[in-house]
Amino acid sequence: RQNAGTHDAFNLKYNFNKLSSEFAVAWNQNVKDANTLERFNDNYYNGATPYKGLAVSYLKYLLNSAITLSSINSADAFQTTVKGDDKEKLYTRFTNGGRIEYQKKNIYLTFSGYWQSGFLASGKRIEAWYIQPEIKYTKDNNYTLRLGAEVMSGDNGKKPTPALDHNFVALYGVAHR
């Protein structure tokens, strides 16, 4: 979610028995050009470029009483002006992945994995990944022990290459939990 956004959007939801799905597309009407952000305070976007176009597909399936599978696939496009010829171009970033969850009695296990590819708003190519394993044990609803991690790819402290970025970019969620 981006603050102060004006969007034309379409959202389609489907729920039936064990399957639920959602598909949304949005077109950001606030930004004419990602290089021309005079209308925006950088604090709204924390220095990030607001997207011009966005498409998101979410699918969730209850395999059985203990296992749930879900996937999220998104494409967000950034409109920038090509230096030297004032032509606008859309650079699109793709994020694809999913989650498996297992819950039985006091034990909860989950694993998520996502892959990013395409282009950043700067025109730089991106190839990045994210994984999130977690285990949780609850005792009588009074005590919970949780162990997990969020691991994102990056450039490992090395100087990034001018053509390729390996830093995973978290999408449009809150910056804290």
mmCIF file with all atom_site columns, C-alpha atoms in Angstrom:
data_model
loop_
_atom_site.group_PDB
_atom_site.id
_atom_site.type_symbol
_atom_site.label_atom_id
_atom_site.label_alt_id
_atom_site.label_comp_id
_atom_site.label_asym_id
_atom_site.label_entity_id
_atom_site.label_seq_id
_atom_site.pdbx_PDB_ins_code
_atom_site.Cartn_x
_atom_site.Cartn_y
_atom_site.Cartn_z
_atom_site.occupancy
_atom_site.B_iso_or_equiv
_atom_site.pdbx_formal_charge
_atom_site.auth_seq_id
_atom_site.auth_comp_id
_atom_site.auth_asym_id
_atom_site.auth_atom_id
_atom_site.pdbx_PDB_model_num
ATOM 1   C CA . ARG A 1 1   ? 0.000   0.000   0.000   1.00 0.00 ? 1   ARG A CA 1
ATOM 2   C CA . GLN A 1 2   ? 1.348   3.414   -0.925  1.00 0.00 ? 2   GLN A CA 1
ATOM 3   C CA . ASN A 1 3   ? 0.120   6.491   0.917   1.00 0.00 ? 3   ASN A CA 1
ATOM 4   C CA . ALA A 1 4   ? -1.760  9.203   -0.948  1.00 0.00 ? 4   ALA A CA 1
ATOM 5   C CA . GLY A 1 5   ? -2.113  7.095   -4.078  1.00 0.00 ? 5   GLY A CA 1
ATOM 6   C CA . THR A 1 6   ? -4.745  7.624   -6.744  1.00 0.00 ? 6   THR A CA 1
ATOM 7   C CA . HIS A 1 7   ? -5.405  4.519   -8.777  1.00 0.00 ? 7   HIS A CA 1
ATOM 8   C CA . ASP A 1 8   ? -7.674  3.162   -11.416 1.00 0.00 ? 8   ASP A CA 1
ATOM 9   C CA . ALA A 1 9   ? -8.023  -0.468  -10.393 1.00 0.00 ? 9   ALA A CA 1
ATOM 10  C CA . PHE A 1 10  ? -9.874  -3.693  -11.038 1.00 0.00 ? 10  PHE A CA 1
ATOM 11  C CA . ASN A 1 11  ? -10.098 -6.497  -8.476  1.00 0.00 ? 11  ASN A CA 1
ATOM 12  C CA . LEU A 1 12  ? -11.618 -9.928  -9.096  1.00 0.00 ? 12  LEU A CA 1
ATOM 13  C CA . LYS A 1 13  ? -12.108 -12.402 -6.223  1.00 0.00 ? 13  LYS A CA 1
ATOM 14  C CA . TYR A 1 14  ? -13.120 -16.071 -6.301  1.00 0.00 ? 14  TYR A CA 1
ATOM 15  C CA . ASN A 1 15  ? -13.840 -18.274 -3.259  1.00 0.00 ? 15  ASN A CA 1
ATOM 16  C CA . PHE A 1 16  ? -15.150 -21.811 -3.453  1.00 0.00 ? 16  PHE A CA 1
ATOM 17  C CA . ASN A 1 17  ? -14.642 -24.658 -0.984  1.00 0.00 ? 17  ASN A CA 1
ATOM 18  C CA . LYS A 1 18  ? -10.885 -25.157 -0.615  1.00 0.00 ? 18  LYS A CA 1
ATOM 19  C CA . LEU A 1 19  ? -9.810  -22.648 -3.282  1.00 0.00 ? 19  LEU A CA 1
ATOM 20  C CA . SER A 1 20  ? -9.638  -18.885 -3.078  1.00 0.00 ? 20  SER A CA 1
ATOM 21  C CA . SER A 1 21  ? -8.119  -16.572 -5.641  1.00 0.00 ? 21  SER A CA 1
ATOM 22  C CA . GLU A 1 22  ? -7.723  -12.888 -6.261  1.00 0.00 ? 22  GLU A CA 1
ATOM 23  C CA . PHE A 1 23  ? -6.524  -10.954 -9.281  1.00 0.00 ? 23  PHE A CA 1
ATOM 24  C CA . ALA A 1 24  ? -5.977  -7.195  -9.227  1.00 0.00 ? 24  ALA A CA 1
ATOM 25  C CA . VAL A 1 25  ? -4.626  -4.666  -11.697 1.00 0.00 ? 25  VAL A CA 1
ATOM 26  C CA . ALA A 1 26  ? -4.012  -0.989  -10.959 1.00 0.00 ? 26  ALA A CA 1
ATOM 27  C CA . TRP A 1 27  ? -2.794  2.034   -12.885 1.00 0.00 ? 27  TRP A CA 1
ATOM 28  C CA . ASN A 1 28  ? -1.247  4.827   -10.809 1.00 0.00 ? 28  ASN A CA 1
ATOM 29  C CA . GLN A 1 29  ? -2.612  8.203   -11.913 1.00 0.00 ? 29  GLN A CA 1
ATOM 30  C CA . ASN A 1 30  ? -0.453  10.281  -9.547  1.00 0.00 ? 30  ASN A CA 1
ATOM 31  C CA . VAL A 1 31  ? 2.861   9.889   -11.305 1.00 0.00 ? 31  VAL A CA 1
ATOM 32  C CA . LYS A 1 32  ? 3.509   11.035  -14.845 1.00 0.00 ? 32  LYS A CA 1
ATOM 33  C CA . ASP A 1 33  ? 7.193   10.151  -14.799 1.00 0.00 ? 33  ASP A CA 1
ATOM 34  C CA . ALA A 1 34  ? 9.275   8.422   -12.135 1.00 0.00 ? 34  ALA A CA 1
ATOM 35  C CA . ASN A 1 35  ? 12.066  10.930  -12.783 1.00 0.00 ? 35  ASN A CA 1
ATOM 36  C CA . THR A 1 36  ? 9.721   13.859  -12.099 1.00 0.00 ? 36  THR A CA 1
ATOM 37  C CA . LEU A 1 37  ? 8.504   13.499  -8.522  1.00 0.00 ? 37  LEU A CA 1
ATOM 38  C CA . GLU A 1 38  ? 8.168   17.181  -7.561  1.00 0.00 ? 38  GLU A CA 1
ATOM 39  C CA . ARG A 1 39  ? 4.549   16.548  -6.532  1.00 0.00 ? 39  ARG A CA 1
ATOM 40  C CA . PHE A 1 40  ? 5.638   14.003  -3.909  1.00 0.00 ? 40  PHE A CA 1
ATOM 41  C CA . ASN A 1 41  ? 7.401   14.254  -0.614  1.00 0.00 ? 41  ASN A CA 1
ATOM 42  C CA . ASP A 1 42  ? 10.153  11.604  -0.620  1.00 0.00 ? 42  ASP A CA 1
ATOM 43  C CA . ASN A 1 43  ? 9.040   10.562  2.860   1.00 0.00 ? 43  ASN A CA 1
ATOM 44  C CA . TYR A 1 44  ? 5.795   9.166   1.434   1.00 0.00 ? 44  TYR A CA 1
ATOM 45  C CA . TYR A 1 45  ? 7.721   6.635   -0.597  1.00 0.00 ? 45  TYR A CA 1
ATOM 46  C CA . ASN A 1 46  ? 10.882  6.378   1.525   1.00 0.00 ? 46  ASN A CA 1
ATOM 47  C CA . GLY A 1 47  ? 12.872  7.220   -1.583  1.00 0.00 ? 47  GLY A CA 1
ATOM 48  C CA . ALA A 1 48  ? 11.137  4.489   -3.610  1.00 0.00 ? 48  ALA A CA 1
ATOM 49  C CA . THR A 1 49  ? 9.648   5.226   -6.996  1.00 0.00 ? 49  THR A CA 1
ATOM 50  C CA . PRO A 1 50  ? 5.867   4.761   -7.091  1.00 0.00 ? 50  PRO A CA 1
ATOM 51  C CA . TYR A 1 51  ? 4.722   2.252   -9.652  1.00 0.00 ? 51  TYR A CA 1
ATOM 52  C CA . LYS A 1 52  ? 2.833   3.242   -12.786 1.00 0.00 ? 52  LYS A CA 1
ATOM 53  C CA . GLY A 1 53  ? 1.153   -0.133  -13.358 1.00 0.00 ? 53  GLY A CA 1
ATOM 54  C CA . LEU A 1 54  ? 0.616   -3.138  -11.077 1.00 0.00 ? 54  LEU A CA 1
ATOM 55  C CA . ALA A 1 55  ? -0.845  -6.633  -11.537 1.00 0.00 ? 55  ALA A CA 1
ATOM 56  C CA . VAL A 1 56  ? -1.132  -9.152  -8.694  1.00 0.00 ? 56  VAL A CA 1
ATOM 57  C CA . SER A 1 57  ? -2.416  -12.722 -8.657  1.00 0.00 ? 57  SER A CA 1
ATOM 58  C CA . TYR A 1 58  ? -3.024  -14.554 -5.365  1.00 0.00 ? 58  TYR A CA 1
ATOM 59  C CA . LEU A 1 59  ? -4.030  -18.201 -5.118  1.00 0.00 ? 59  LEU A CA 1
ATOM 60  C CA . LYS A 1 60  ? -4.701  -20.200 -1.919  1.00 0.00 ? 60  LYS A CA 1
ATOM 61  C CA . TYR A 1 61  ? -5.591  -23.880 -1.728  1.00 0.00 ? 61  TYR A CA 1
ATOM 62  C CA . LEU A 1 62  ? -6.413  -25.936 1.390   1.00 0.00 ? 62  LEU A CA 1
ATOM 63  C CA . LEU A 1 63  ? -4.804  -29.264 0.552   1.00 0.00 ? 63  LEU A CA 1
ATOM 64  C CA . ASN A 1 64  ? -6.228  -30.890 3.692   1.00 0.00 ? 64  ASN A CA 1
ATOM 65  C CA . SER A 1 65  ? -7.000  -29.940 7.296   1.00 0.00 ? 65  SER A CA 1
ATOM 66  C CA . ALA A 1 66  ? -3.302  -29.423 8.089   1.00 0.00 ? 66  ALA A CA 1
ATOM 67  C CA . ILE A 1 67  ? -1.688  -28.110 4.868   1.00 0.00 ? 67  ILE A CA 1
ATOM 68  C CA . THR A 1 68  ? -2.310  -24.862 2.996   1.00 0.00 ? 68  THR A CA 1
ATOM 69  C CA . LEU A 1 69  ? -0.575  -23.832 -0.237  1.00 0.00 ? 69  LEU A CA 1
ATOM 70  C CA . SER A 1 70  ? -0.555  -20.263 -1.543  1.00 0.00 ? 70  SER A CA 1
ATOM 71  C CA . SER A 1 71  ? 1.164   -18.292 -4.276  1.00 0.00 ? 71  SER A CA 1
ATOM 72  C CA . ILE A 1 72  ? 1.615   -14.631 -5.111  1.00 0.00 ? 72  ILE A CA 1
ATOM 73  C CA . ASN A 1 73  ? 2.700   -13.448 -8.539  1.00 0.00 ? 73  ASN A CA 1
ATOM 74  C CA . SER A 1 74  ? 3.062   -9.767  -9.331  1.00 0.00 ? 74  SER A CA 1
ATOM 75  C CA . ALA A 1 75  ? 4.321   -7.422  -12.000 1.00 0.00 ? 75  ALA A CA 1
ATOM 76  C CA . ASP A 1 76  ? 4.903   -3.748  -11.299 1.00 0.00 ? 76  ASP A CA 1
ATOM 77  C CA . ALA A 1 77  ? 5.918   -1.295  -13.997 1.00 0.00 ? 77  ALA A CA 1
ATOM 78  C CA . PHE A 1 78  ? 7.824   1.952   -13.490 1.00 0.00 ? 78  PHE A CA 1
ATOM 79  C CA . GLN A 1 79  ? 7.591   4.784   -15.997 1.00 0.00 ? 79  GLN A CA 1
ATOM 80  C CA . THR A 1 80  ? 10.842  6.650   -16.616 1.00 0.00 ? 80  THR A CA 1
ATOM 81  C CA . THR A 1 81  ? 12.196  8.972   -19.245 1.00 0.00 ? 81  THR A CA 1
ATOM 82  C CA . VAL A 1 82  ? 15.065  7.640   -21.347 1.00 0.00 ? 82  VAL A CA 1
ATOM 83  C CA . LYS A 1 83  ? 17.953  10.046  -20.962 1.00 0.00 ? 83  LYS A CA 1
ATOM 84  C CA . GLY A 1 84  ? 18.844  11.950  -24.089 1.00 0.00 ? 84  GLY A CA 1
ATOM 85  C CA . ASP A 1 85  ? 15.668  11.498  -26.109 1.00 0.00 ? 85  ASP A CA 1
ATOM 86  C CA . ASP A 1 86  ? 12.827  12.325  -23.644 1.00 0.00 ? 86  ASP A CA 1
ATOM 87  C CA . LYS A 1 87  ? 10.959  9.108   -24.523 1.00 0.00 ? 87  LYS A CA 1
ATOM 88  C CA . GLU A 1 88  ? 9.024   7.474   -21.720 1.00 0.00 ? 88  GLU A CA 1
ATOM 89  C CA . LYS A 1 89  ? 9.618   3.791   -21.095 1.00 0.00 ? 89  LYS A CA 1
ATOM 90  C CA . LEU A 1 90  ? 8.081   1.249   -18.720 1.00 0.00 ? 90  LEU A CA 1
ATOM 91  C CA . TYR A 1 91  ? 10.455  -1.013  -16.808 1.00 0.00 ? 91  TYR A CA 1
ATOM 92  C CA . THR A 1 92  ? 8.710   -4.053  -15.308 1.00 0.00 ? 92  THR A CA 1
ATOM 93  C CA . ARG A 1 93  ? 9.744   -6.065  -12.257 1.00 0.00 ? 93  ARG A CA 1
ATOM 94  C CA . PHE A 1 94  ? 8.250   -9.540  -11.632 1.00 0.00 ? 94  PHE A CA 1
ATOM 95  C CA . THR A 1 95  ? 7.946   -11.192 -8.204  1.00 0.00 ? 95  THR A CA 1
ATOM 96  C CA . ASN A 1 96  ? 6.792   -14.820 -8.063  1.00 0.00 ? 96  ASN A CA 1
ATOM 97  C CA . GLY A 1 97  ? 6.632   -17.321 -5.255  1.00 0.00 ? 97  GLY A CA 1
ATOM 98  C CA . GLY A 1 98  ? 4.597   -19.029 -2.646  1.00 0.00 ? 98  GLY A CA 1
ATOM 99  C CA . ARG A 1 99  ? 4.141   -20.444 0.803   1.00 0.00 ? 99  ARG A CA 1
ATOM 100 C CA . ILE A 1 100 ? 3.400   -23.834 2.308   1.00 0.00 ? 100 ILE A CA 1
ATOM 101 C CA . GLU A 1 101 ? 1.884   -23.948 5.799   1.00 0.00 ? 101 GLU A CA 1
ATOM 102 C CA . TYR A 1 102 ? 1.404   -26.931 8.084   1.00 0.00 ? 102 TYR A CA 1
ATOM 103 C CA . GLN A 1 103 ? -0.573  -26.736 11.317  1.00 0.00 ? 103 GLN A CA 1
ATOM 104 C CA . LYS A 1 104 ? -1.514  -29.642 13.530  1.00 0.00 ? 104 LYS A CA 1
ATOM 105 C CA . LYS A 1 105 ? -2.373  -29.275 17.204  1.00 0.00 ? 105 LYS A CA 1
ATOM 106 C CA . ASN A 1 106 ? 0.379   -27.169 18.836  1.00 0.00 ? 106 ASN A CA 1
ATOM 107 C CA . ILE A 1 107 ? 2.834   -27.185 15.899  1.00 0.00 ? 107 ILE A CA 1
ATOM 108 C CA . TYR A 1 108 ? 2.909   -24.676 13.050  1.00 0.00 ? 108 TYR A CA 1
ATOM 109 C CA . LEU A 1 109 ? 5.499   -24.882 10.241  1.00 0.00 ? 109 LEU A CA 1
ATOM 110 C CA . THR A 1 110 ? 5.785   -22.609 7.228   1.00 0.00 ? 110 THR A CA 1
ATOM 111 C CA . PHE A 1 111 ? 8.173   -21.950 4.377   1.00 0.00 ? 111 PHE A CA 1
ATOM 112 C CA . SER A 1 112 ? 7.997   -19.122 1.833   1.00 0.00 ? 112 SER A CA 1
ATOM 113 C CA . GLY A 1 113 ? 10.142  -18.478 -1.189  1.00 0.00 ? 113 GLY A CA 1
ATOM 114 C CA . TYR A 1 114 ? 10.055  -15.705 -3.820  1.00 0.00 ? 114 TYR A CA 1
ATOM 115 C CA . TRP A 1 115 ? 12.057  -14.819 -6.940  1.00 0.00 ? 115 TRP A CA 1
ATOM 116 C CA . GLN A 1 116 ? 12.368  -11.355 -8.504  1.00 0.00 ? 116 GLN A CA 1
ATOM 117 C CA . SER A 1 117 ? 13.367  -10.683 -12.092 1.00 0.00 ? 117 SER A CA 1
ATOM 118 C CA . GLY A 1 118 ? 12.921  -8.029  -14.731 1.00 0.00 ? 118 GLY A CA 1
ATOM 119 C CA . PHE A 1 119 ? 13.965  -4.400  -14.319 1.00 0.00 ? 119 PHE A CA 1
ATOM 120 C CA . LEU A 1 120 ? 14.044  -1.777  -11.584 1.00 0.00 ? 120 LEU A CA 1
ATOM 121 C CA . ALA A 1 121 ? 12.799  1.790   -12.188 1.00 0.00 ? 121 ALA A CA 1
ATOM 122 C CA . SER A 1 122 ? 16.391  2.762   -12.993 1.00 0.00 ? 122 SER A CA 1
ATOM 123 C CA . GLY A 1 123 ? 16.433  0.307   -15.908 1.00 0.00 ? 123 GLY A CA 1
ATOM 124 C CA . LYS A 1 124 ? 18.872  -1.965  -14.071 1.00 0.00 ? 124 LYS A CA 1
ATOM 125 C CA . ARG A 1 125 ? 18.146  -5.694  -14.374 1.00 0.00 ? 125 ARG A CA 1
ATOM 126 C CA . ILE A 1 126 ? 17.190  -7.538  -11.159 1.00 0.00 ? 126 ILE A CA 1
ATOM 127 C CA . GLU A 1 127 ? 17.669  -11.185 -10.186 1.00 0.00 ? 127 GLU A CA 1
ATOM 128 C CA . ALA A 1 128 ? 16.969  -11.664 -6.473  1.00 0.00 ? 128 ALA A CA 1
ATOM 129 C CA . TRP A 1 129 ? 15.412  -14.116 -4.018  1.00 0.00 ? 129 TRP A CA 1
ATOM 130 C CA . TYR A 1 130 ? 13.792  -14.287 -0.582  1.00 0.00 ? 130 TYR A CA 1
ATOM 131 C CA . ILE A 1 131 ? 13.120  -17.217 1.763   1.00 0.00 ? 131 ILE A CA 1
ATOM 132 C CA . GLN A 1 132 ? 11.308  -17.362 5.095   1.00 0.00 ? 132 GLN A CA 1
ATOM 133 C CA . PRO A 1 133 ? 11.206  -20.556 7.186   1.00 0.00 ? 133 PRO A CA 1
ATOM 134 C CA . GLU A 1 134 ? 9.403   -20.596 10.540  1.00 0.00 ? 134 GLU A CA 1
ATOM 135 C CA . ILE A 1 135 ? 8.418   -23.052 13.251  1.00 0.00 ? 135 ILE A CA 1
ATOM 136 C CA . LYS A 1 136 ? 6.076   -22.285 16.143  1.00 0.00 ? 136 LYS A CA 1
ATOM 137 C CA . TYR A 1 137 ? 5.073   -24.319 19.172  1.00 0.00 ? 137 TYR A CA 1
ATOM 138 C CA . THR A 1 138 ? 2.170   -23.212 21.379  1.00 0.00 ? 138 THR A CA 1
ATOM 139 C CA . LYS A 1 139 ? 1.610   -24.686 24.835  1.00 0.00 ? 139 LYS A CA 1
ATOM 140 C CA . ASP A 1 140 ? -1.943  -24.368 26.210  1.00 0.00 ? 140 ASP A CA 1
ATOM 141 C CA . ASN A 1 141 ? -2.451  -20.960 24.503  1.00 0.00 ? 141 ASN A CA 1
ATOM 142 C CA . ASN A 1 142 ? -0.304  -19.412 27.249  1.00 0.00 ? 142 ASN A CA 1
ATOM 143 C CA . TYR A 1 143 ? 3.218   -19.937 25.949  1.00 0.00 ? 143 TYR A CA 1
ATOM 144 C CA . THR A 1 144 ? 4.529   -19.718 22.427  1.00 0.00 ? 144 THR A CA 1
ATOM 145 C CA . LEU A 1 145 ? 8.002   -20.518 21.178  1.00 0.00 ? 145 LEU A CA 1
ATOM 146 C CA . ARG A 1 146 ? 8.695   -19.237 17.670  1.00 0.00 ? 146 ARG A CA 1
ATOM 147 C CA . LEU A 1 147 ? 11.848  -19.581 15.599  1.00 0.00 ? 147 LEU A CA 1
ATOM 148 C CA . GLY A 1 148 ? 12.158  -18.204 12.097  1.00 0.00 ? 148 GLY A CA 1
ATOM 149 C CA . ALA A 1 149 ? 14.236  -16.206 9.693   1.00 0.00 ? 149 ALA A CA 1
ATOM 150 C CA . GLU A 1 150 ? 13.876  -13.892 6.727   1.00 0.00 ? 150 GLU A CA 1
ATOM 151 C CA . VAL A 1 151 ? 16.752  -14.202 4.284   1.00 0.00 ? 151 VAL A CA 1
ATOM 152 C CA . MET A 1 152 ? 17.058  -11.941 1.236   1.00 0.00 ? 152 MET A CA 1
ATOM 153 C CA . SER A 1 153 ? 19.641  -12.040 -1.483  1.00 0.00 ? 153 SER A CA 1
ATOM 154 C CA . GLY A 1 154 ? 21.979  -9.109  -1.891  1.00 0.00 ? 154 GLY A CA 1
ATOM 155 C CA . ASP A 1 155 ? 25.366  -8.114  -3.194  1.00 0.00 ? 155 ASP A CA 1
ATOM 156 C CA . ASN A 1 156 ? 27.164  -9.522  -0.099  1.00 0.00 ? 156 ASN A CA 1
ATOM 157 C CA . GLY A 1 157 ? 28.967  -6.248  0.557   1.00 0.00 ? 157 GLY A CA 1
ATOM 158 C CA . LYS A 1 158 ? 30.573  -6.328  -2.877  1.00 0.00 ? 158 LYS A CA 1
ATOM 159 C CA . LYS A 1 159 ? 30.366  -3.414  -5.233  1.00 0.00 ? 159 LYS A CA 1
ATOM 160 C CA . PRO A 1 160 ? 27.185  -3.994  -7.275  1.00 0.00 ? 160 PRO A CA 1
ATOM 161 C CA . THR A 1 161 ? 27.505  -4.378  -11.009 1.00 0.00 ? 161 THR A CA 1
ATOM 162 C CA . PRO A 1 162 ? 26.090  -1.518  -13.101 1.00 0.00 ? 162 PRO A CA 1
ATOM 163 C CA . ALA A 1 163 ? 23.836  -3.839  -15.126 1.00 0.00 ? 163 ALA A CA 1
ATOM 164 C CA . LEU A 1 164 ? 22.514  -6.329  -12.516 1.00 0.00 ? 164 LEU A CA 1
ATOM 165 C CA . ASP A 1 165 ? 21.101  -5.991  -9.000  1.00 0.00 ? 165 ASP A CA 1
ATOM 166 C CA . HIS A 1 166 ? 20.786  -8.953  -6.602  1.00 0.00 ? 166 HIS A CA 1
ATOM 167 C CA . ASN A 1 167 ? 19.054  -7.046  -3.763  1.00 0.00 ? 167 ASN A CA 1
ATOM 168 C CA . PHE A 1 168 ? 15.541  -8.341  -3.107  1.00 0.00 ? 168 PHE A CA 1
ATOM 169 C CA . VAL A 1 169 ? 12.974  -5.534  -2.835  1.00 0.00 ? 169 VAL A CA 1
ATOM 170 C CA . ALA A 1 170 ? 10.067  -6.114  -0.413  1.00 0.00 ? 170 ALA A CA 1
ATOM 171 C CA . LEU A 1 171 ? 6.839   -5.123  -2.137  1.00 0.00 ? 171 LEU A CA 1
ATOM 172 C CA . TYR A 1 172 ? 4.320   -2.545  -0.903  1.00 0.00 ? 172 TYR A CA 1
ATOM 173 C CA . GLY A 1 173 ? 3.769   -3.956  2.564   1.00 0.00 ? 173 GLY A CA 1
ATOM 174 C CA . VAL A 1 174 ? 4.449   -2.367  5.872   1.00 0.00 ? 174 VAL A CA 1
ATOM 175 C CA . ALA A 1 175 ? 8.067   -1.705  6.762   1.00 0.00 ? 175 ALA A CA 1
ATOM 176 C CA . HIS A 1 176 ? 7.668   -3.221  10.234  1.00 0.00 ? 176 HIS A CA 1
ATOM 177 C CA . ARG A 1 177 ? 5.874   -6.100  11.974  1.00 0.00 ? 177 ARG A CA 1
#
